Amino acid sequence: MKTKIALSLVAAVACIAAFAESLNCASPDGKNALSFALGEKGEPTYSFAYRGRTVVEPSTLGFDIKALGKDAFDGRKPGELRTGFVLAGVERASADETWKPVWGEESEIRDRHEEMLVKLVQKGTGRRMDLRFRVFDDGMGFRYEFPADDDNSVARLVPGENIAPEGKTQPLTHFTIVEERTRFNLPCDATAWWIPADYETQEYRYTKSRVSEIPSLFKAAPDANLSSTLTDFPAVQTALMLKYDNGLLVNIHEAACVDYATMHLRVDGTSFESSLTPDATGAKGWMQTPCKSPWRTLIVGGKGADILASRITLNLNEPCAIEDTSWIHPVKYIGVWWTMITGAKNWAYMPDPSMHAANTTNVMRHIDFAAEHGFDEVLVEGWDIGFEDWFGKEKDAVFDFVTPYPDFDLEGLNKYAHEKGVKLMMYHETSASTRNYERHLDEAYALMNRLGYDSVKAGYVGNILPHGETHYSQWSNNHYLYCIKEAAKRKIMVNQHEAVRPTGLCRTWPNLIGNEAARGTEYESFGGNNADHTTILPFTRLVGGPMDYTPGIFETDLSKICSWKKQRISTTLAGQLALYVTMFSPLQMAADVPESYEKRLDALQFIKDVPCDWDESRYLEAEIGDYLTIVRKAKGKDEWYLGMKADENEHEADIVLDFLTPGKTYEATIYADAPDAVYRTETAGNYVIEKRTVTASDRLHLRAAPGGGAAVSFRLLQ
Amino acid sequence: MKTKIALSLVAAVACIAAFAESLNCASPDGKNALSFALGEKGEPTYSFAYRGRTVVEPSTLGFDIKALGKDAFDGRKPGELRTGFVLAGVERASADETWKPVWGEESEIRDRHEEMLVKLVQKGTGRRMDLRFRVFDDGMGFRYEFPADDDNSVARLVPGENIAPEGKTQPLTHFTIVEERTRFNLPCDATAWWIPADYETQEYRYTKSRVSEIPSLFKAAPDANLSSTLTDFPAVQTALMLKYDNGLLVNIHEAACVDYATMHLRVDGTSFESSLTPDATGAKGWMQTPCKSPWRTLIVGGKGADILASRITLNLNEPCAIEDTSWIHPVKYIGVWWTMITGAKNWAYMPDPSMHAANTTNVMRHIDFAAEHGFDEVLVEGWDIGFEDWFGKEKDAVFDFVTPYPDFDLEGLNKYAHEKGVKLMMYHETSASTRNYERHLDEAYALMNRLGYDSVKAGYVGNILPHGETHYSQWSNNHYLYCIKEAAKRKIMVNQHEAVRPTGLCRTWPNLIGNEAARGTEYESFGGNNADHTTILPFTRLVGGPMDYTPGIFETDLSKICSWKKQRISTTLAGQLALYVTMFSPLQMAADVPESYEKRLDALQFIKDVPCDWDESRYLEAEIGDYLTIVRKAKGKDEWYLGMKADENEHEADIVLDFLTPGKTYEATIYADAPDAVYRTETAGNYVIEKRTVTASDRLHLRAAPGGGAAVSFRLLQ
């Protein structure tokens, strides 16, 4: 990785005992301003302005905790890290670094920010809590840092201050988080695109409302889900997208959530306060100094494209921890999947083997299709014993991840696939039993290595075991990352479903090529998605990392797949194609059954052509909840792909093709909705394909039908 | 294993709709009677009499549950399995089998019992619950069995009865135990030797009181322990020893606790009701039919020796599950341990390496001593990184079980030991973090295999992780057994400390050669044991299996080991020797430091001679809380060893030597308290050794000082 780093450390400023003025940190372009101050009671307080407009008004920071005393038999005593702080120093740094992701929306990412580390000591206890702010041109991030309390030099830190009586400091070594109390005081009653805070699921439709309206809408928002534990107070999940009345767009999320519980945002009037996911005992974090929180991020822009173009989440994560990444690659795949999701077939072999989708013959048919059309891998769900009795039953030990059903020829199918240049993709349904999965992980991964699987989709359906833990508690977050790290040791790529929402960890662990963590295409069968769903996700769920949304449904009438499923998907066919560009992921599925594609090979061509890894991405237009158009340059090729996606309303745009290399000629293949196409109707599958020769000086008029979209490939003509 | 089995199955009796009479099952000798009946409300009820005397008056059986409905989204609905039952059949069987334990108090164990299986169906729900009773000459056991609810033939089970409307049965497939409601209605206000019910620790002193007095004494009973969660109602732990006013001795415990929470006994007047250990959510068991409870056991006798001689706990466990047991062997060991327990040295290398006991030089000295005196193994605690920061801190990840402190030459010391014919014993302090231990288990065991360790002492100090689980919940019990099974695969013997109290699982998994699960010798340093402690343990803790009590403290004044530890142990030196016989274990430690033994090599001779595996055991006298005398025959040798242990009072007995082979002459070496020896005084270490030639027709007068004991070896003279 080629990096340019410019760091300049400014010596700590002298302590100011009666600290009243604020410490400021401007963005590299000088246009954004982070301001920090200690309040009257010594409460850490920050505010943030973006190009002169307030993003967050003065908001307090801190924690309620329980801290272990000097004697282990004492237990943990209640305390707080919210008031009584004095300033012990400030350190500043500048960074301007460009790094290359293993895969991504662009091949080079610039990390340019100003940093301010505010060092604090609490009077009376002598406890230390630092705040590290990083201010970017497109937002900011900050995190809490708790230095190791291994020196008794607190007095030395703040010479003029009587911090704590000699020998009476209460060292902060091992502590429990009762609650993180990070406030986001907003300057207005913003419009929010939100899903309710839930410790178990993120698979919700979005609600658009004023922040002040969330409490009254909160309980009505939930959709049916097998595993759901709503917060018992009105709160929302991140990444949360807000629009201020002055047009400012603000995204609140977190970056690098490692060994920490996932954050929710508790609604308080028109503002928010952090609330972490508790463990089985109600504790929200088990900490030991030195330690730190994840970054709390504010991505800000004047228009939607600013949010989509931001790389703050990735930039606040640690560099890649895997030395040799040559085995990590984008994956385009099909699966033995949609027949089960629609209800046409079963995951389980029992009680009716004729209904079992993952049988050797059927999988061979999928391998043949993948080989013929250039797909890298074939996912097979329901191949191993356990599916016959687990769903919703919270069983401790269900799967062993190595024992196939009798009609699935594990070795033979892998051999068959490899002979055809295709790989099978492993599926591990963990049954949300983290212990059972970890007990079998080594053997399961070893089997994958032996048979030549290089990627696994891991599911966490149902309530998490151990009982009392939830999908987003520190314990569970620790589990997901453990599986990713163990997989990296064995050169296995991971795609986690029903796991925690991503926070950019794929920078550090690029073998995490996929996450679900939102309502995906499967809900087109389970009750439907809103037509605007995929015009919102890029502003929310995707801020943390790519999503395995599994697009590509060509048969928009599900009763054609499963006779009793009288349901239509919420986009047009062309809209499905657009998602391969608008919903970035290095892992892209063509989720429909081979028969659906075989009937529409001309449309399939786009899925075959579109890459999942890019040199460059341009966000041509993006209005959350309405429409967006993105164009991306294929990695290492002078080849561009465009996706336009509309909500329930028709959308038209004139696209300036100035992203193309000047002086070159391209063949544009336009996959568009037919004039009569309307989502959720019998015309939804109607599309038109047009080829046109274009150059950088051309314009292209594109139209998306209601619930529709458009997809265009631009391939160089020699 | 040579077994004789005689089974006779009696066909099910016809259903009796209006069931009022009782079903009876007598012991093989015809003297004990188990009686079962359904009460007016269809409540299962049992009673038990031992040789004409009531042990348990009619007592109800059953559960409060939550059962999963037909639809996983329904969740689990409250229900009960206590009333409304009708009889669906009775099956009877007789067994008389002799089996050979891999190690034990005797080389052959007879399992002779009458069995009655009572099959029940609940009206209205159609749910099935069976009760399997086994009646022995020395007590009885029963368990609940829940057949798989996979047939809808409930009506066929009880033809004359309208069990449940057609199609309206509520199948019992997956259910949660809210509480097990097994009652033990006692016929009098018995005297009990008890420790309070606690979900985290068993390391209590015993209290002797009437059952009715337990509630008022309950909260005063606890001793300080790092990890303790008392029940919030008066209850006691099992094995519970009771003495009725008519002299009858009754022991209540459980056998074969597998995938189930540990049982406590809730006090209700002068009776008890079962109460299981909850998980983090309060649930007391996650069950799926077919499944069963552990056995609930009543061991009964007219005198103390009857209780000690009973093999009901082992007989109610499954046969050995390990095919090749040749690698399992008794272990006599010393340890780098007592210096840390007394406070003279540290487990951790930091902060003061000179205080670190597990250093290469010190361990070599112990290896030398073990080799010179014929000990099999040397336990070394505190050898691996992690001890410097863990105690009482509930950290998730502390130890990796493979990384030694810099002053511990892991490979070199094993090589050194093996050259001298000694093995090192591994120590795994799990820090009670079950996940962290399981994550490292394979690597940790692999290291043991590679270096030639064949046994591990595994500790579970502190609160169990995951947070909210406790030491005795189903989750934790599952963990302990998992470790034992994984160890068996790698031919590793396991000795678990601070784990769950044993329930005879060592029959099935004889590589479980040791358990602590009670207040052991370590408390002689931590606050003291009562003088009668080891006259109670054989009646309570040892009913479930052997205990690694770690006797052999020769330096009765702890200030000689650690200058600031002004404490004396609660026995005399001769009393310590007696424990090698009275506290059966295939794993016996000589717990003191080598220097203590080197000063008293004549007394050490008994520890060197005494075996830990036996052909035969005779319980010559046994008065709980007062004294006991046991004599055992060495396995495969005409050699006997006697131990007599007294409480705080002096005890004398004339021992008839008729256990010796008639016509043979033996050298008896008698290790006795000196006439002036008194426990907890400066004379406690005074002992006398006398040799005498004896035959089977002789008598031996033995005397134990207050807190003392006597030990005798009888070795054949040729």
CSV table of N, CA and C in Angstrom, one decimal, chain B residues 524-610:
chain,number,residue,atom,x,y,z
B,524,GLU,N,-7.6,-23.9,54.4
B,524,GLU,CA,-6.8,-23.9,55.7
B,524,GLU,C,-6.0,-22.6,55.7
B,525,SER,N,-5.7,-22.0,54.5
B,525,SER,CA,-5.0,-20.8,54.4
B,525,SER,C,-6.0,-19.6,54.3
B,526,PHE,N,-7.1,-19.8,53.7
B,526,PHE,CA,-8.0,-18.7,53.4
B,526,PHE,C,-9.0,-18.3,54.5
B,527,GLY,N,-8.9,-18.9,55.6
B,527,GLY,CA,-9.8,-18.6,56.7
B,527,GLY,C,-10.2,-19.8,57.5
B,528,GLY,N,-9.7,-20.9,57.1
B,528,GLY,CA,-9.8,-22.1,58.0
B,528,GLY,C,-11.0,-23.0,57.6
B,529,ASN,N,-10.8,-24.3,57.9
B,529,ASN,CA,-11.9,-25.2,57.8
B,529,ASN,C,-12.3,-25.6,59.2
B,530,ASN,N,-13.5,-26.1,59.3
B,530,ASN,CA,-13.9,-26.6,60.6
B,530,ASN,C,-13.2,-28.0,60.9
B,531,ALA,N,-13.0,-28.3,62.1
B,531,ALA,CA,-12.3,-29.5,62.4
B,531,ALA,C,-13.1,-30.7,62.0
B,532,ASP,N,-14.4,-30.6,61.9
B,532,ASP,CA,-15.3,-31.8,61.5
B,532,ASP,C,-15.5,-31.8,60.0
B,533,HIS,N,-14.9,-30.9,59.2
B,533,HIS,CA,-15.1,-30.8,57.8
B,533,HIS,C,-15.0,-32.1,57.1
B,534,THR,N,-13.9,-32.7,57.3
B,534,THR,CA,-13.6,-34.0,56.5
B,534,THR,C,-14.3,-35.2,57.1
B,535,THR,N,-15.0,-35.0,58.2
B,535,THR,CA,-15.9,-36.1,58.7
B,535,THR,C,-17.3,-35.9,58.1
B,536,ILE,N,-17.5,-34.8,57.4
B,536,ILE,CA,-18.8,-34.5,56.7
B,536,ILE,C,-18.7,-34.8,55.2
B,537,LEU,N,-17.6,-34.3,54.6
B,537,LEU,CA,-17.5,-34.4,53.2
B,537,LEU,C,-17.8,-35.8,52.6
B,538,PRO,N,-17.3,-36.9,53.2
B,538,PRO,CA,-17.6,-38.2,52.6
B,538,PRO,C,-19.1,-38.5,52.5
B,539,PHE,N,-19.9,-37.8,53.3
B,539,PHE,CA,-21.3,-38.0,53.3
B,539,PHE,C,-22.1,-37.1,52.4
B,540,THR,N,-21.4,-36.1,51.9
B,540,THR,CA,-22.0,-35.0,51.1
B,540,THR,C,-21.3,-35.0,49.8
B,541,ARG,N,-20.3,-34.2,49.7
B,541,ARG,CA,-19.6,-33.9,48.4
B,541,ARG,C,-19.1,-35.2,47.7
B,542,LEU,N,-18.6,-36.1,48.5
B,542,LEU,CA,-18.1,-37.3,47.9
B,542,LEU,C,-19.1,-38.3,47.4
B,543,VAL,N,-20.4,-38.1,47.7
B,543,VAL,CA,-21.4,-39.0,47.2
B,543,VAL,C,-21.5,-38.9,45.7
B,544,GLY,N,-21.1,-37.7,45.1
B,544,GLY,CA,-21.1,-37.5,43.7
B,544,GLY,C,-19.9,-38.0,42.9
B,545,GLY,N,-18.8,-38.2,43.7
B,545,GLY,CA,-17.5,-38.6,43.0
B,545,GLY,C,-16.3,-38.1,43.8
B,546,PRO,N,-15.2,-38.5,43.4
B,546,PRO,CA,-14.0,-38.1,44.2
B,546,PRO,C,-13.7,-36.6,44.2
B,547,MET,N,-13.0,-36.3,45.3
B,547,MET,CA,-12.6,-34.9,45.4
B,547,MET,C,-11.1,-34.7,45.5
B,548,ASP,N,-10.6,-33.7,44.8
B,548,ASP,CA,-9.2,-33.4,44.9
B,548,ASP,C,-9.0,-32.5,46.1
B,549,TYR,N,-9.1,-33.1,47.3
B,549,TYR,CA,-9.1,-32.3,48.5
B,549,TYR,C,-7.7,-31.7,48.8
B,550,THR,N,-6.7,-32.3,48.2
B,550,THR,CA,-5.2,-31.8,48.3
B,550,THR,C,-4.8,-31.9,49.8
B,551,PRO,N,-4.8,-33.1,50.4
B,551,PRO,CA,-4.3,-33.2,51.8
B,551,PRO,C,-2.8,-33.2,51.8
B,552,GLY,N,-2.3,-33.5,53.0
B,552,GLY,CA,-0.9,-33.8,53.2
B,552,GLY,C,-0.1,-32.6,53.7
B,553,ILE,N,-0.8,-31.7,54.4
B,553,ILE,CA,-0.1,-30.5,55.0
B,553,ILE,C,0.6,-31.0,56.3
B,554,PHE,N,2.0,-31.0,56.2
B,554,PHE,CA,2.8,-31.5,57.3
B,554,PHE,C,3.1,-30.3,58.2
B,555,GLU,N,3.3,-29.1,57.7
B,555,GLU,CA,3.7,-28.0,58.5
B,555,GLU,C,2.4,-27.3,58.9
B,556,THR,N,1.9,-27.7,60.1
B,556,THR,CA,0.6,-27.3,60.5
B,556,THR,C,0.5,-25.8,60.9
B,557,ASP,N,1.7,-25.2,61.1
B,557,ASP,CA,1.8,-23.7,61.4
B,557,ASP,C,2.1,-23.0,60.1
B,558,LEU,N,1.1,-22.3,59.5
B,558,LEU,CA,1.3,-21.7,58.2
B,558,LEU,C,2.3,-20.5,58.2
B,559,SER,N,2.6,-20.0,59.4
B,559,SER,CA,3.5,-18.9,59.5
B,559,SER,C,5.0,-19.4,59.2
B,560,LYS,N,5.1,-20.7,59.2
B,560,LYS,CA,6.4,-21.3,58.8
B,560,LYS,C,6.6,-21.3,57.3
B,561,ILE,N,5.5,-21.2,56.6
B,561,ILE,CA,5.6,-21.2,55.1
B,561,ILE,C,5.5,-19.7,54.7
B,562,CYS,N,4.7,-18.9,55.3
B,562,CYS,CA,4.5,-17.5,54.9
B,562,CYS,C,4.5,-16.8,56.2
B,563,SER,N,5.5,-15.9,56.4
B,563,SER,CA,5.7,-15.4,57.8
B,563,SER,C,4.5,-14.6,58.3
B,564,TRP,N,3.8,-13.9,57.4
B,564,TRP,CA,2.7,-13.1,57.9
B,564,TRP,C,1.4,-13.9,58.1
B,565,LYS,N,1.4,-15.1,57.7
B,565,LYS,CA,0.2,-15.9,57.8
B,565,LYS,C,0.1,-16.6,59.1
B,566,LYS,N,-0.5,-15.9,60.1
B,566,LYS,CA,-0.6,-16.4,61.5
B,566,LYS,C,-1.8,-17.3,61.6
B,567,GLN,N,-1.7,-18.5,61.1
B,567,GLN,CA,-2.8,-19.4,61.0
B,567,GLN,C,-2.3,-20.8,61.1
B,568,ARG,N,-3.1,-21.7,61.8
B,568,ARG,CA,-2.7,-23.1,61.8
B,568,ARG,C,-3.9,-23.9,61.1
B,569,ILE,N,-3.5,-25.0,60.6
B,569,ILE,CA,-4.5,-25.8,59.9
B,569,ILE,C,-5.4,-26.5,61.0
B,570,SER,N,-6.5,-27.0,60.5
B,570,SER,CA,-7.5,-27.5,61.5
B,570,SER,C,-7.4,-29.0,61.7
B,571,THR,N,-6.3,-29.6,61.4
B,571,THR,CA,-6.1,-31.0,61.7
B,571,THR,C,-4.7,-31.2,62.3
B,572,THR,N,-4.4,-32.3,62.8
B,572,THR,CA,-3.1,-32.7,63.2
B,572,THR,C,-2.4,-33.3,61.9
B,573,LEU,N,-1.1,-33.5,62.1
B,573,LEU,CA,-0.4,-34.1,60.9
B,573,LEU,C,-0.9,-35.5,60.7
B,574,ALA,N,-1.1,-36.3,61.7
B,574,ALA,CA,-1.6,-37.7,61.5
B,574,ALA,C,-3.0,-37.6,60.9
B,575,GLY,N,-3.8,-36.6,61.2
B,575,GLY,CA,-5.1,-36.4,60.6
B,575,GLY,C,-5.0,-36.2,59.1
B,576,GLN,N,-3.9,-35.4,58.7
B,576,GLN,CA,-3.7,-35.2,57.3
B,576,GLN,C,-3.4,-36.6,56.6
B,577,LEU,N,-2.7,-37.4,57.2
B,577,LEU,CA,-2.4,-38.7,56.6
B,577,LEU,C,-3.7,-39.6,56.4
B,578,ALA,N,-4.5,-39.5,57.4
B,578,ALA,CA,-5.8,-40.3,57.4
B,578,ALA,C,-6.6,-40.0,56.2
B,579,LEU,N,-6.5,-38.7,55.7
B,579,LEU,CA,-7.4,-38.3,54.6
B,579,LEU,C,-7.1,-39.0,53.3
B,580,TYR,N,-5.9,-39.5,53.2
B,580,TYR,CA,-5.5,-40.3,51.9
B,580,TYR,C,-6.4,-41.5,51.8
B,581,VAL,N,-6.9,-42.0,52.9
B,581,VAL,CA,-7.8,-43.1,52.9
B,581,VAL,C,-9.3,-42.7,53.0
B,582,THR,N,-9.5,-41.8,53.9
B,582,THR,CA,-11.0,-41.5,54.1
B,582,THR,C,-11.6,-40.6,53.0
B,583,MET,N,-10.7,-39.9,52.3
B,583,MET,CA,-11.2,-39.0,51.2
B,583,MET,C,-10.8,-39.7,49.9
B,584,PHE,N,-11.6,-40.6,49.4
B,584,PHE,CA,-11.2,-41.4,48.2
B,584,PHE,C,-11.1,-40.4,47.0
B,585,SER,N,-9.9,-40.7,46.3
B,585,SER,CA,-9.7,-40.0,45.1
B,585,SER,C,-8.6,-40.8,44.3
B,586,PRO,N,-8.8,-41.0,43.0
B,586,PRO,CA,-7.8,-41.6,42.2
B,586,PRO,C,-6.6,-40.6,41.9
B,587,LEU,N,-6.9,-39.4,42.4
B,587,LEU,CA,-5.9,-38.3,42.2
B,587,LEU,C,-5.6,-37.8,43.6
B,588,GLN,N,-4.4,-38.0,44.1
B,588,GLN,CA,-4.1,-37.5,45.4
B,588,GLN,C,-2.9,-36.6,45.4
B,589,MET,N,-3.0,-35.5,46.0
B,589,MET,CA,-1.9,-34.6,46.1
B,589,MET,C,-1.2,-34.7,47.5
B,590,ALA,N,0.1,-34.5,47.4
B,590,ALA,CA,0.8,-34.2,48.7
B,590,ALA,C,1.1,-32.7,48.6
B,591,ALA,N,0.2,-31.9,49.3
B,591,ALA,CA,0.1,-30.5,49.0
B,591,ALA,C,1.1,-29.6,49.6
B,592,ASP,N,1.9,-30.1,50.6
B,592,ASP,CA,2.8,-29.3,51.3
B,592,ASP,C,4.1,-29.1,50.4
B,593,VAL,N,4.9,-28.2,50.9
B,593,VAL,CA,6.2,-27.9,50.2
B,593,VAL,C,7.2,-29.0,50.4
B,594,PRO,N,8.1,-29.3,49.5
B,594,PRO,CA,9.1,-30.4,49.7
B,594,PRO,C,9.8,-30.3,51.1
B,595,GLU,N,10.2,-29.1,51.5
B,595,GLU,CA,10.9,-28.9,52.7
B,595,GLU,C,10.1,-29.5,53.9
B,596,SER,N,8.8,-29.3,53.9
B,596,SER,CA,8.0,-29.9,55.0
B,596,SER,C,8.1,-31.4,55.1
B,597,TYR,N,8.2,-32.0,53.9
B,597,TYR,CA,8.3,-33.4,53.8
B,597,TYR,C,9.7,-33.9,54.2
B,598,GLU,N,10.7,-33.1,53.7
B,598,GLU,CA,12.1,-33.6,53.9
B,598,GLU,C,12.4,-33.6,55.4
B,599,LYS,N,11.7,-32.8,56.2
B,599,LYS,CA,12.0,-32.8,57.6
B,599,LYS,C,11.3,-34.0,58.3
B,600,ARG,N,10.4,-34.6,57.6
B,600,ARG,CA,9.5,-35.7,58.2
B,600,ARG,C,9.4,-36.8,57.2
B,601,LEU,N,10.5,-37.4,56.8
B,601,LEU,CA,10.5,-38.4,55.7
B,601,LEU,C,9.8,-39.7,56.2
B,602,ASP,N,9.8,-39.9,57.6
B,602,ASP,CA,9.2,-41.1,58.1
B,602,ASP,C,7.7,-41.0,57.9
B,603,ALA,N,7.1,-39.8,58.1
B,603,ALA,CA,5.7,-39.7,57.9
B,603,ALA,C,5.3,-39.7,56.5
B,604,LEU,N,6.2,-39.1,55.7
B,604,LEU,CA,6.0,-39.0,54.2
B,604,LEU,C,5.8,-40.5,53.7
B,605,GLN,N,6.5,-41.4,54.4
B,605,GLN,CA,6.4,-42.8,53.9
B,605,GLN,C,5.0,-43.3,53.6
B,606,PHE,N,4.1,-42.9,54.5
B,606,PHE,CA,2.7,-43.3,54.3
B,606,PHE,C,2.1,-42.8,53.0
B,607,ILE,N,2.4,-41.5,52.7
B,607,ILE,CA,1.9,-40.9,51.5
B,607,ILE,C,2.5,-41.6,50.3
B,608,LYS,N,3.8,-42.0,50.4
B,608,LYS,CA,4.4,-42.7,49.3
B,608,LYS,C,3.8,-44.1,49.1
B,609,ASP,N,3.4,-44.7,50.2
B,609,ASP,CA,2.9,-46.1,50.1
B,609,ASP,C,1.5,-46.2,49.7
B,610,VAL,N,0.7,-45.3,50.2
B,610,VAL,CA,-0.8,-45.4,50.1
B,610,VAL,C,-1.2,-45.3,48.6
